[in-house]
XYZ file of C-alpha atoms in Angstrom:
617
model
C 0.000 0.000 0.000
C 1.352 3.457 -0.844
C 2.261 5.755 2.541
C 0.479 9.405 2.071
C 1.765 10.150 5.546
C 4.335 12.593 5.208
C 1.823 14.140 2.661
C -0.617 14.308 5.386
C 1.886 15.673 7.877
C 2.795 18.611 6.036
C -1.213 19.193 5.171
C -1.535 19.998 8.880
C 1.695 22.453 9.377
C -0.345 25.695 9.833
C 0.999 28.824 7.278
C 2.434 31.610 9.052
C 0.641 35.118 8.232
C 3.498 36.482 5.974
C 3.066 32.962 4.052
C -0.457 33.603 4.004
C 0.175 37.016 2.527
C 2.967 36.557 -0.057
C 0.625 33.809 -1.221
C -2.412 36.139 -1.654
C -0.215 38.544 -3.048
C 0.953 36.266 -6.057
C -2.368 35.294 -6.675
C -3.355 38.891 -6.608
C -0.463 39.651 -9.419
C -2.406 36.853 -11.569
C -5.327 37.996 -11.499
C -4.116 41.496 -12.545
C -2.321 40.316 -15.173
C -5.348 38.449 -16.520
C -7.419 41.375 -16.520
C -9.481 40.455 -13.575
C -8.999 43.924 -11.419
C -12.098 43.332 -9.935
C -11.043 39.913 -8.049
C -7.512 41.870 -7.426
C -9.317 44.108 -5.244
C -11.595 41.711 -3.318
C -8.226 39.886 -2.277
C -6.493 43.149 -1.877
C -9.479 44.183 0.822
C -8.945 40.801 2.717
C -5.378 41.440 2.986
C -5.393 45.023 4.194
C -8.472 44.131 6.628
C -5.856 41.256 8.091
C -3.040 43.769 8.183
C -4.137 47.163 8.978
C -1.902 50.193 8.539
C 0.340 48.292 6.017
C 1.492 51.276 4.004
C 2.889 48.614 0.901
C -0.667 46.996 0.598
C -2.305 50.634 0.031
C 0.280 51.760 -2.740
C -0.735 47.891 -4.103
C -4.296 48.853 -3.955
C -4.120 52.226 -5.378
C -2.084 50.590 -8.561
C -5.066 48.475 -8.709
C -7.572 51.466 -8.499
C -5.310 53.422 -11.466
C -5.727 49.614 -13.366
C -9.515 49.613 -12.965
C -9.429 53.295 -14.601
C -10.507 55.188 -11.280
C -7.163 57.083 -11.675
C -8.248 60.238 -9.804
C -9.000 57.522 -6.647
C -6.150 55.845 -7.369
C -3.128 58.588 -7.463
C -4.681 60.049 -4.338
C -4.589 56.806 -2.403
C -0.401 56.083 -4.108
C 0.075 59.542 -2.955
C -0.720 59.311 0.285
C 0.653 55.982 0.809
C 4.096 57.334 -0.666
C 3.859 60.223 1.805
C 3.917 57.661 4.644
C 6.864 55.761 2.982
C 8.609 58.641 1.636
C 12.063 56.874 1.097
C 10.785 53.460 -0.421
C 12.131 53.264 -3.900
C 9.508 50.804 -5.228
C 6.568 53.202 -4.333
C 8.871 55.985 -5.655
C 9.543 54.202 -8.956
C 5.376 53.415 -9.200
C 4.209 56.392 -8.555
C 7.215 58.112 -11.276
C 5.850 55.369 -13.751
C 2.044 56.536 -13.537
C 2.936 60.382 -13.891
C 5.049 59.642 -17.196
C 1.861 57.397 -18.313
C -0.134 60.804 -17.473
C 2.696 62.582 -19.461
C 3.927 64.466 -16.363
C 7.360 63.857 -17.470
C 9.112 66.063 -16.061
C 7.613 65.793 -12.434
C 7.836 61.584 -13.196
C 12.050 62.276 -13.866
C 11.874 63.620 -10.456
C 10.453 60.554 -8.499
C 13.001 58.513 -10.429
C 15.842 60.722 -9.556
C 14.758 60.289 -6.022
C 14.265 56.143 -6.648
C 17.858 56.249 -7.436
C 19.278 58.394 -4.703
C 17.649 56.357 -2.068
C 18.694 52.755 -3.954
C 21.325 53.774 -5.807
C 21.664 49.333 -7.096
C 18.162 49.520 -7.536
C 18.160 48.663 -11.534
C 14.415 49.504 -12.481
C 15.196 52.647 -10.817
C 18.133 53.728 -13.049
C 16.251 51.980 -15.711
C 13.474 53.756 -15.802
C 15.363 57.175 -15.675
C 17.117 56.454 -18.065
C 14.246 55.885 -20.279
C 12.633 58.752 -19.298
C 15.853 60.694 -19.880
C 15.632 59.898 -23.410
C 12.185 60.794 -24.503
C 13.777 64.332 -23.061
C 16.565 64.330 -25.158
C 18.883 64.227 -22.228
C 20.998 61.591 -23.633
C 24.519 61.588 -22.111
C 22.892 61.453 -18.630
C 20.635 58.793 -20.197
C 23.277 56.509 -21.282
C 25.279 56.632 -17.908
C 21.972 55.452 -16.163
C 21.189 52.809 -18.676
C 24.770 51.429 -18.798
C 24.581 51.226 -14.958
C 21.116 49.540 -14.958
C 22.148 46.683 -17.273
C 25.217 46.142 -15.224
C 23.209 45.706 -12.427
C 20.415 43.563 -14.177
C 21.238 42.883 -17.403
C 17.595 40.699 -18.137
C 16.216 44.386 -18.792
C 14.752 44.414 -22.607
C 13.797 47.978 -21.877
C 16.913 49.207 -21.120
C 18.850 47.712 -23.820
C 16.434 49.292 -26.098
C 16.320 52.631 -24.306
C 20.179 53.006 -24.480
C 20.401 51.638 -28.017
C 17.832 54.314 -29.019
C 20.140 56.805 -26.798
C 23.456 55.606 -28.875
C 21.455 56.053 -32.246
C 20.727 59.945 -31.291
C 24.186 60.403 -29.967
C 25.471 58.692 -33.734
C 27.230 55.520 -31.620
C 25.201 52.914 -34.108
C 28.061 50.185 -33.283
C 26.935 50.227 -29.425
C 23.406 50.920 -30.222
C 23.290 47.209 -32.364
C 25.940 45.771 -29.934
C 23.277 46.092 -26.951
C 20.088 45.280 -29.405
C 21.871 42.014 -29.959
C 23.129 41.432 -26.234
C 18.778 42.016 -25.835
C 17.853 39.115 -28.176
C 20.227 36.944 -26.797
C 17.596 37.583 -23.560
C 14.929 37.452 -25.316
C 14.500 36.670 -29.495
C 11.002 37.360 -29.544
C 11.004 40.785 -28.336
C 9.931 42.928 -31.212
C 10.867 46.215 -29.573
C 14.313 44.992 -30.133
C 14.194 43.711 -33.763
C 12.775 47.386 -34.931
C 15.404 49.275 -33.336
C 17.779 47.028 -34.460
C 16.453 47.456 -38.082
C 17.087 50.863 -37.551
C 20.221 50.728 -36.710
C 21.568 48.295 -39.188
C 19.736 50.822 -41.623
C 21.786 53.985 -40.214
C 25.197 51.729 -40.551
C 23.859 50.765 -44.129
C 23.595 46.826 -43.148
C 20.425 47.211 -45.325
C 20.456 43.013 -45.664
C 20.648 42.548 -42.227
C 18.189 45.662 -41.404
C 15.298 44.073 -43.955
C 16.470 40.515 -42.064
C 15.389 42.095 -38.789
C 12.481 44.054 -40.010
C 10.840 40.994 -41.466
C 11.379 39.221 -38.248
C 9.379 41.980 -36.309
C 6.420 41.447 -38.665
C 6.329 37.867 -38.192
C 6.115 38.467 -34.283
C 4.110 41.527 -34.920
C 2.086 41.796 -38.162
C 1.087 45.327 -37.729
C 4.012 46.727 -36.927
C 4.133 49.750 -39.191
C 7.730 50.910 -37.750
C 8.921 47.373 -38.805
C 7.296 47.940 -41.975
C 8.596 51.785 -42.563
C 12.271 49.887 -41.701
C 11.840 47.257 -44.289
C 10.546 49.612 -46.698
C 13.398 51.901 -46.425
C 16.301 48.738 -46.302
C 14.170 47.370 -49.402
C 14.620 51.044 -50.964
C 18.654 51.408 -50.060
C 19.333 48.300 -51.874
C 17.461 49.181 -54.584
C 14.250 47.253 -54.774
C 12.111 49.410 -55.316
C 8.910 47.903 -56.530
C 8.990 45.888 -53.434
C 9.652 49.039 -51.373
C 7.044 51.176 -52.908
C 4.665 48.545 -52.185
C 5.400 48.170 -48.575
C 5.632 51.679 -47.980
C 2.327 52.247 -49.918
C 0.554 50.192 -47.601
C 1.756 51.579 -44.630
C 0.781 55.091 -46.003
C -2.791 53.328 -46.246
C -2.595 52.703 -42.601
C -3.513 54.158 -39.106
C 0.061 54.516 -37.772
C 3.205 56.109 -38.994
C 1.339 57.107 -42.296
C 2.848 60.606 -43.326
C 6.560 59.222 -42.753
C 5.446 56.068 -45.263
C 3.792 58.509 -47.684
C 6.391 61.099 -47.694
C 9.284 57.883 -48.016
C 7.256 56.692 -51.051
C 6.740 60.503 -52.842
C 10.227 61.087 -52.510
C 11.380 57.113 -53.980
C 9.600 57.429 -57.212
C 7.957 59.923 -59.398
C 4.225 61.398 -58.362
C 1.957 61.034 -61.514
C -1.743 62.394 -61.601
C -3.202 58.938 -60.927
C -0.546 57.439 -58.763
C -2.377 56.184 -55.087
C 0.202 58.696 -53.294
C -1.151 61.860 -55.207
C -4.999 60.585 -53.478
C -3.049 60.030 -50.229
C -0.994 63.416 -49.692
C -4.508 65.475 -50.759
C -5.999 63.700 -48.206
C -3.053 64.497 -45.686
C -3.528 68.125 -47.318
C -6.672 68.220 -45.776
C -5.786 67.496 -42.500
C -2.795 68.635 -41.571
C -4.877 71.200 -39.375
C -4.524 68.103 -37.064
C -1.032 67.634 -37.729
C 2.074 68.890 -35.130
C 5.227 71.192 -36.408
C 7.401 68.473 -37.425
C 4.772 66.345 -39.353
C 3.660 69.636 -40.859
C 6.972 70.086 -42.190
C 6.990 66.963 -43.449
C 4.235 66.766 -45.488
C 4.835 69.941 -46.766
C 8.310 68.623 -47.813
C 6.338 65.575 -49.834
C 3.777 68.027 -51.027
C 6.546 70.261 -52.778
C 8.313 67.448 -54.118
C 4.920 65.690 -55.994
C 3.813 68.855 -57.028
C 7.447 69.595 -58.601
C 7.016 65.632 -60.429
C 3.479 67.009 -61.730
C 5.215 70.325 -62.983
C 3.174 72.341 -60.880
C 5.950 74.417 -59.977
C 4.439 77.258 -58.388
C 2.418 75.170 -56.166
C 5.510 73.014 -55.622
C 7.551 76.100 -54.077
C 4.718 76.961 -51.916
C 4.616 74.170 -50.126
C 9.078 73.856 -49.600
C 8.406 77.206 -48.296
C 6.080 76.659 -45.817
C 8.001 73.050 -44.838
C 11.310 75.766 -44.112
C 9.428 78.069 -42.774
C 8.167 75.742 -39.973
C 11.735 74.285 -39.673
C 13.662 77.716 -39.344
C 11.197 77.784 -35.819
C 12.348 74.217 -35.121
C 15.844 74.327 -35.581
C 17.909 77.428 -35.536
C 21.164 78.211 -37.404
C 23.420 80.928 -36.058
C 25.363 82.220 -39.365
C 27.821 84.245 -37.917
C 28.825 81.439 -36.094
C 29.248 79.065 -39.198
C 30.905 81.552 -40.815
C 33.934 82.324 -37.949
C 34.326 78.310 -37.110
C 34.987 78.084 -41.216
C 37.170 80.989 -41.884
C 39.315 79.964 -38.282
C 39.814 76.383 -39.839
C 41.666 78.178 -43.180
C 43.517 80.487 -40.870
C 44.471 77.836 -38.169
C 46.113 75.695 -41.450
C 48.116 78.997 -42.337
C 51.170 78.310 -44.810
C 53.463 78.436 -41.809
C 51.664 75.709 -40.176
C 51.503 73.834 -43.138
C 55.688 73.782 -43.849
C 56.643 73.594 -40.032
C 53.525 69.944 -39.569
C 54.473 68.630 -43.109
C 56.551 64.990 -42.677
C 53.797 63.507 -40.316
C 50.815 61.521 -40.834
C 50.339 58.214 -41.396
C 50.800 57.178 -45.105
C 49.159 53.824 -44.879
C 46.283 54.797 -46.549
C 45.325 56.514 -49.476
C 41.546 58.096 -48.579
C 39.741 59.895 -51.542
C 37.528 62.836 -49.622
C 34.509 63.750 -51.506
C 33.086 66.930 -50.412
C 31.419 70.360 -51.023
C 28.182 71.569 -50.067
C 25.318 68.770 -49.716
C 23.076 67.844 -52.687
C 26.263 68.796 -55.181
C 26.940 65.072 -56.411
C 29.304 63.708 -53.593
C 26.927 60.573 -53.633
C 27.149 60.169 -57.224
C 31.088 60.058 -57.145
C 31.096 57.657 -54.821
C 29.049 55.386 -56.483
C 31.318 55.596 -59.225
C 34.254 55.082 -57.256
C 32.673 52.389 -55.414
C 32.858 50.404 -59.162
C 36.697 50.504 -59.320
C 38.119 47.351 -58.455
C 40.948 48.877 -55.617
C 38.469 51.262 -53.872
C 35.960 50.406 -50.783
C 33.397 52.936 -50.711
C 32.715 54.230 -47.591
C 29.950 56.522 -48.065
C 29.509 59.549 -45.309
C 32.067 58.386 -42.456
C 32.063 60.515 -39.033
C 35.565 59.575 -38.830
C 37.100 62.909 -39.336
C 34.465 64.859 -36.872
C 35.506 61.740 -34.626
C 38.959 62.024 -35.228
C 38.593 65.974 -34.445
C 36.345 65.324 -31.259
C 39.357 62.689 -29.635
C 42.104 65.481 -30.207
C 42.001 68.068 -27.327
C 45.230 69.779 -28.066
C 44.402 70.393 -32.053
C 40.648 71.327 -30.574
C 42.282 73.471 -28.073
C 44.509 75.315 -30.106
C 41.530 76.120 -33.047
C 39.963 77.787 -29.649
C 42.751 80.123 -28.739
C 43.300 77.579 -25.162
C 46.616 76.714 -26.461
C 49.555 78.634 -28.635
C 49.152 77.302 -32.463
C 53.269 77.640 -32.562
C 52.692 74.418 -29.813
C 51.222 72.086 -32.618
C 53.625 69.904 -33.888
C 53.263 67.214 -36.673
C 53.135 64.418 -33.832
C 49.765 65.960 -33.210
C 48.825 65.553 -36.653
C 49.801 62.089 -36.594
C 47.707 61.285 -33.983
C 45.088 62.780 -35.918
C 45.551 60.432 -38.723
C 45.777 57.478 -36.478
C 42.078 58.585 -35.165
C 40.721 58.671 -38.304
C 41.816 55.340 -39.580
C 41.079 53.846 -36.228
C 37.622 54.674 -36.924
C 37.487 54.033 -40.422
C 38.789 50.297 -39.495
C 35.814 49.987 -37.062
C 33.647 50.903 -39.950
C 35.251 47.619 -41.838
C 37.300 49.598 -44.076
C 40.507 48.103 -44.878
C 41.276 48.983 -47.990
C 44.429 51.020 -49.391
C 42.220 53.121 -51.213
C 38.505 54.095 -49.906
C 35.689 57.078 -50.691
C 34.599 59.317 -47.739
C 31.979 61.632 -48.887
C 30.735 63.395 -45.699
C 29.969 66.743 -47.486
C 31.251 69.172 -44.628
C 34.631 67.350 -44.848
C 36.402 70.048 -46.830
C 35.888 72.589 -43.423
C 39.071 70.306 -42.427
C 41.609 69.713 -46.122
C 44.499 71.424 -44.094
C 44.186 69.313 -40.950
C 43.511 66.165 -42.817
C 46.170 66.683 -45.922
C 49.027 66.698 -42.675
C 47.521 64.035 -41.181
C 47.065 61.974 -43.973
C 49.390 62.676 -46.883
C 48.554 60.523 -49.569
C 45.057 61.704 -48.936
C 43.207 63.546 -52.321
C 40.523 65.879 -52.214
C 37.729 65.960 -54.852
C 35.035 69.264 -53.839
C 32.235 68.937 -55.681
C 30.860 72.220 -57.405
C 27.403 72.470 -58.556
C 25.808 75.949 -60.002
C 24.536 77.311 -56.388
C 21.269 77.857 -57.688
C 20.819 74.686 -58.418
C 22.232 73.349 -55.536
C 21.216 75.484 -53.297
C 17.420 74.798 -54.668
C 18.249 71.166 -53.828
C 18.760 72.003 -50.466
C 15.666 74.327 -49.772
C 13.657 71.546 -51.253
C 15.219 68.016 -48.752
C 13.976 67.796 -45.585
C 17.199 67.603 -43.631
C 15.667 69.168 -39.997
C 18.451 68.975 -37.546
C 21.047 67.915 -39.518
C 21.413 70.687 -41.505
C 19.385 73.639 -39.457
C 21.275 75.828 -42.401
C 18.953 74.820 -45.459
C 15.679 76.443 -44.761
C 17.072 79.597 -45.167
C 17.942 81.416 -48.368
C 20.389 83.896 -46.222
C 21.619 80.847 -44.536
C 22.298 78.945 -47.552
C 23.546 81.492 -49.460
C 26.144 82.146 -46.068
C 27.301 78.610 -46.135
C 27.882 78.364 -49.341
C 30.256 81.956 -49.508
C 31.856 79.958 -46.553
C 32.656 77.007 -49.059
C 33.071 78.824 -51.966
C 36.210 80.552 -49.890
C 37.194 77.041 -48.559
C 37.229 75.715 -51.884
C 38.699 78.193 -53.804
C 41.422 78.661 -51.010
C 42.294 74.725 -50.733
C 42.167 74.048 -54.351
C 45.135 76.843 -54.450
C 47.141 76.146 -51.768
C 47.418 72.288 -52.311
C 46.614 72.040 -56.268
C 48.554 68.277 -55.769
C 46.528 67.310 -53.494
C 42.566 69.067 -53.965
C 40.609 69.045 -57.218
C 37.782 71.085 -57.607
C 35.119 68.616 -59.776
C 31.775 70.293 -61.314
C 28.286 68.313 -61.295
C 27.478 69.585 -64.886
C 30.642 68.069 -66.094
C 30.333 64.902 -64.965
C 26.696 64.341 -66.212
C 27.510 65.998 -69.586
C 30.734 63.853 -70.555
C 31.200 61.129 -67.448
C 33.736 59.145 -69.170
C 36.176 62.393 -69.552
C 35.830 63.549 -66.554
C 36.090 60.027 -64.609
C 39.271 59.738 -66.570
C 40.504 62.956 -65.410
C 39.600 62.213 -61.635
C 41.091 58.821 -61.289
C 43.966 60.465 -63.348
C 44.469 62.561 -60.124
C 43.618 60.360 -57.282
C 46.840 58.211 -58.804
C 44.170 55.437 -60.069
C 43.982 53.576 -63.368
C 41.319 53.955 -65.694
C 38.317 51.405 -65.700
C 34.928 51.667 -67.856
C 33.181 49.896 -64.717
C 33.081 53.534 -63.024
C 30.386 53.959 -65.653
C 28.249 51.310 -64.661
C 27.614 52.716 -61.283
C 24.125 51.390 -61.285
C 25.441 48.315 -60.938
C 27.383 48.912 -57.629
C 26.963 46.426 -54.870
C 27.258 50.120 -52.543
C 24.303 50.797 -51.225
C 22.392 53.983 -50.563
C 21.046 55.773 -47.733
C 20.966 59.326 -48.286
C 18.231 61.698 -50.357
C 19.789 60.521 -53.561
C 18.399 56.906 -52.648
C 16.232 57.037 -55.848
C 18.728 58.822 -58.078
C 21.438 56.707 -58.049
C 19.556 53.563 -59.412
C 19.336 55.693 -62.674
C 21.392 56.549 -65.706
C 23.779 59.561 -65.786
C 20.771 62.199 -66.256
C 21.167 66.068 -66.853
C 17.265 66.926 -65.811
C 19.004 68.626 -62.712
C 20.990 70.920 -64.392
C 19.093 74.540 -64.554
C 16.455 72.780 -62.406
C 15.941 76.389 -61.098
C 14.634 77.904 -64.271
C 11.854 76.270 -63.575
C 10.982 78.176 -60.641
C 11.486 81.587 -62.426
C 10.671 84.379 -60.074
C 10.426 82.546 -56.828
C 14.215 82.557 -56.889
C 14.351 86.074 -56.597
C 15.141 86.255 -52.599
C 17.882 83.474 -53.234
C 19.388 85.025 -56.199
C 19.582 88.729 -54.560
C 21.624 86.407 -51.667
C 24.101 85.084 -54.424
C 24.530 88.144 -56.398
C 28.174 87.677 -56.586
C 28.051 84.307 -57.797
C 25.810 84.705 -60.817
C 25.691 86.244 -64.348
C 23.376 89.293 -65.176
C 21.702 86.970 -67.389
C 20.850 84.514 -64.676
C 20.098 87.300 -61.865
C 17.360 88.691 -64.788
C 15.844 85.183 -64.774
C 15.160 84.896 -61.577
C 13.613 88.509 -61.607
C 16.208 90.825 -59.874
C 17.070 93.752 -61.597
C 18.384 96.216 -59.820
């Protein structure tokens, strides 16, 4: 016979009260977790009529309360159980966690500061800060709070993806998809995870990767139109773009994230009268009286561009100016500034400087910098470049701003803190060895590569010392037209500069000088290369630039379509066509409206042109 005695033994041990309670308690977290607030609270009132005065079953109960949607009740009862526990970290941390719900952000920041300070291990605590950190753009304190939480629990999926999102804004994409992956090793279903990562892979143009991880957050998550803006733009970058424009055209059909979908799919492919985006942006049109700043700006953006595919020009130039308009109040340029930090970088590299710091540098490598201003070709050249056999493309590389940012006594010296006479070619070297330590974390090992970050000729003296074999290729582009090109992207942010005529017109006398200056002083090692000349005869000109850059010839620069380089800047769409001279005198079009621009440029343009645009005076 089997012998239930021991089972019947322990039956009659009698469960102490705390046993009783942690018991209830779980059961309690079930039933809120099912949904079923209203048994929560039944088991909740037992409790707290068994254990009067217990301050941790009130804050427990008001949760409940703010579950069952009697919020008012709720954060009065959390409130004044917190006032009776003012020092317990997990009431603090609640009670932070319903304001932010509430959108009391700020005030929420607060109650997790004070979570912290009282439990400084406590790794919600920091996580949650951190986290709420971010959505206010304080991201250096951010990432120190996130770091710390995941070293002190590192089973948090929220703050891996909080500090990846924080290492995306701060442009640290390696960390930002080192911790997205350290997160799916936790857990490989959470979706959160897979979008950001997309998004990351998509900002270090991994596009295969990004589209792998995008499609991975639709399988777990069907609607996820943030997975399916990601896989539209990786689909886009790699050039498929039938399969982008479809995924993108459905998210544009949908309920969430439909304006950044739309205004993706305007600017990927031509507008025609009858195209489903034309029905979509005049229904946007119609509401943007709902819309916020940003989105405003946005779909004005889209608007001008569609309208400039129908030839509606007039209409198309209202609409660019109202986008700028709206981002001049968003994001401010200070011109004088720009203008001082680019004429000190031309005096800092003074001939003296240049003779006394020549010798240095690292020689290893032979980078080819394509700059000028934005929208003047650089992405076209490196396409082309990308097609010779002994180059690795490596598109717009941070490196030298890096390389810049990690040398205090070059920074120091460009800021009056230190003597100039004190900068010796050592320091150059070091700035060399920056810059290819970051361009080898980038996986670019080549003798010869491309870096076309635009802004990169603010620094040909500093970088022809540091790296010698270096060559310089500044686009040129008619400023008209490229300053039209400008005035018509949506770069926010990034490029505060561009919804300004004054602005752009400042910039570009800035780089005009820079140009003209380098091009000069170091005619061995800077080439000045125009847009119209390369779209008018590419094989000359190609000939002429890999002449320079010490390169031999190759008829595969032509076929830059074919390049296995893909794209993620505003020229996504252009690139996957032929050579095409539809750009050149692109402002003509615009006639009069280029009046305030043209009166900016004076001294860059012909009578001729200054009539066409309407100023004569």
């Amino acid at each position: 016979m089997t012998d239930f005695s021991n089972l019947a033994e322990s039956e009659q041990q009698t469960e102490t009260p705390e046993q009783r309670a942690a018991e209830t308690l779980r059961r309690i977290k079930q039933h809120q977790t099912a949904g079923r607030y209203d048994a929560a609270m039944s088991l909740l009132d037992s409790l707290m009529e068994e254990h009067p005065g217990n301050v941790k079953l009130e804050h427990y109960k008001a949760m409940n309360l703010i579950l069952m949607g009697r919020k008012d009740e709720g954060r009065a009862m959390m409130e004044a159980a917190l006032a009776k526990a003012p020092e317990d970290p997990v009431q603090l941390c609640d009670f932070a966690s319903h304001l932010a719900e509430n959108g009391e952000l700020e005030r929420a920041t607060e109650y997790f500061q004070a979570a912290v300070e009282v439990a400084p291990d406590y790794a919600i605590a920091r996580s949650n800060l951190g986290g709420a950190l971010v959505l206010q753009e304080k991201l250096q304190p951010a990432i120190r709070h996130l770091e710390r939480a995941i070293a002190l629990d590192s089973s948090l999926i929220d703050a891996h993806t909080n500090l990846a999102t924080a290492y995306m804004r701060t442009h640290q994409y390696d960390k930002a998809i080192d911790v997205l992956f350290r997160a799916l090793a936790i857990n490989p279903q959470a979706v959160g995870a897979h979008v950001s990562l997309a998004a990351a892979l998509l900002r270090r143009e991994r596009y295969e990767s990004a589209e792998h991880h995008a499609r991975r957050a639709l399988e777990l998550a069907p609607n996820s139109a943030e997975a399916a803006l990601h896989l539209g733009n990786a689909l886009a970058s790699s050039g498929k773009m039938e399969e982008a424009s479809e995924v993108l055209l459905n998210v544009a059909r949908g309920p969430v994230m439909p304006l950044l979908a739309l205004s993706r799919l305007i600017h990927l492919r031509k507008t025609t009268a009858d195209s489903s985006e034309r029905k979509l942006l005049e229904s946007a049109l119609r509401q943007e009286h709902k819309l916020g700043k940003e989105q405003r700006a946005t779909l004005h953006y889209a608007a001008g561009k569609a309208f400039d595919d129908l030839g509606e020009y007039a209409t198309a130039f209202d609409h660019f100016r109202k986008a700028n308009d709206i981002n001049k109040e968003l994001h401010t340029y200070d011109p004088v500034a720009g203008t001082e930090r680019a004429d000190r970088l031309i005096e800092f590299c003074s001939p003296e400087l240049l003779t006394r710091c020549a010798g240095g540098g690292l020689s290893e490598t032979a980078p080819i910098f394509i700059c000028g201003m934005p929208r003047s070709g650089t992405t076209l050249m490196d396409q082309m470049f990308s097609r010779h056999p002994k180059v690795q493309a490596g598109g717009e590389l941070r490196s030298a701003v890096m390389a810049m940012a990690r040398n205090k006594r070059i920074r120091d010296a460009l800021e009056e803190k230190l003597p100039e006479a004190e900068i010796t070619s050592d320091d150059l070297s070091r700035l060399g060895e920056e810059y290819v330590a970051s361009v080898h974390q980038e996986g670019i090992k080549s003798e010869f590569h491309t870096d076309k970050m635009p802004s990169n000729y603010l620094y040909i003296g500093l970088l022809s010392l540091a790296l010698p074999r270096a060559k310089f290729l500044i686009m040129r582009r008619h400023p008209l037209d490229n300053l039209l090109s400008n005035y018509m992207q949506h770069f926010g942010r990034n490029q505060p500069f561009s919804a300004d005529f004054a602005h752009l017109a400042s910039v570009y006398a800035s780089f005009d000088k820079a140009a003209t200056h380098w091009a000069t002083a170091l005619p061995d090692k800077v080439r000045e290369v125009h847009y119209e000349d390369v779209t008018a005869d590419p094989e000359a000109k190609m000939r002429e630039v890999l002449d320079f850059v010490g390169l031999e010839w190759t008829p595969d620069v032509l076929d830059y379509k074919s390049s296995l380089r893909q794209v993620n800047t505003a020229s996504v769409s252009q690139v996957r066509e032929p050579i095409y001279r539809r750009a050149v005198e692109r402002w003509r079009r615009y006639g009069t409206s280029m009046e305030p621009m043209a009166r900016e440029l004076r001294e860059f343009l012909t009578e001729e042109e200054l009539a066409a645009c309407g100023v004569t005076d």
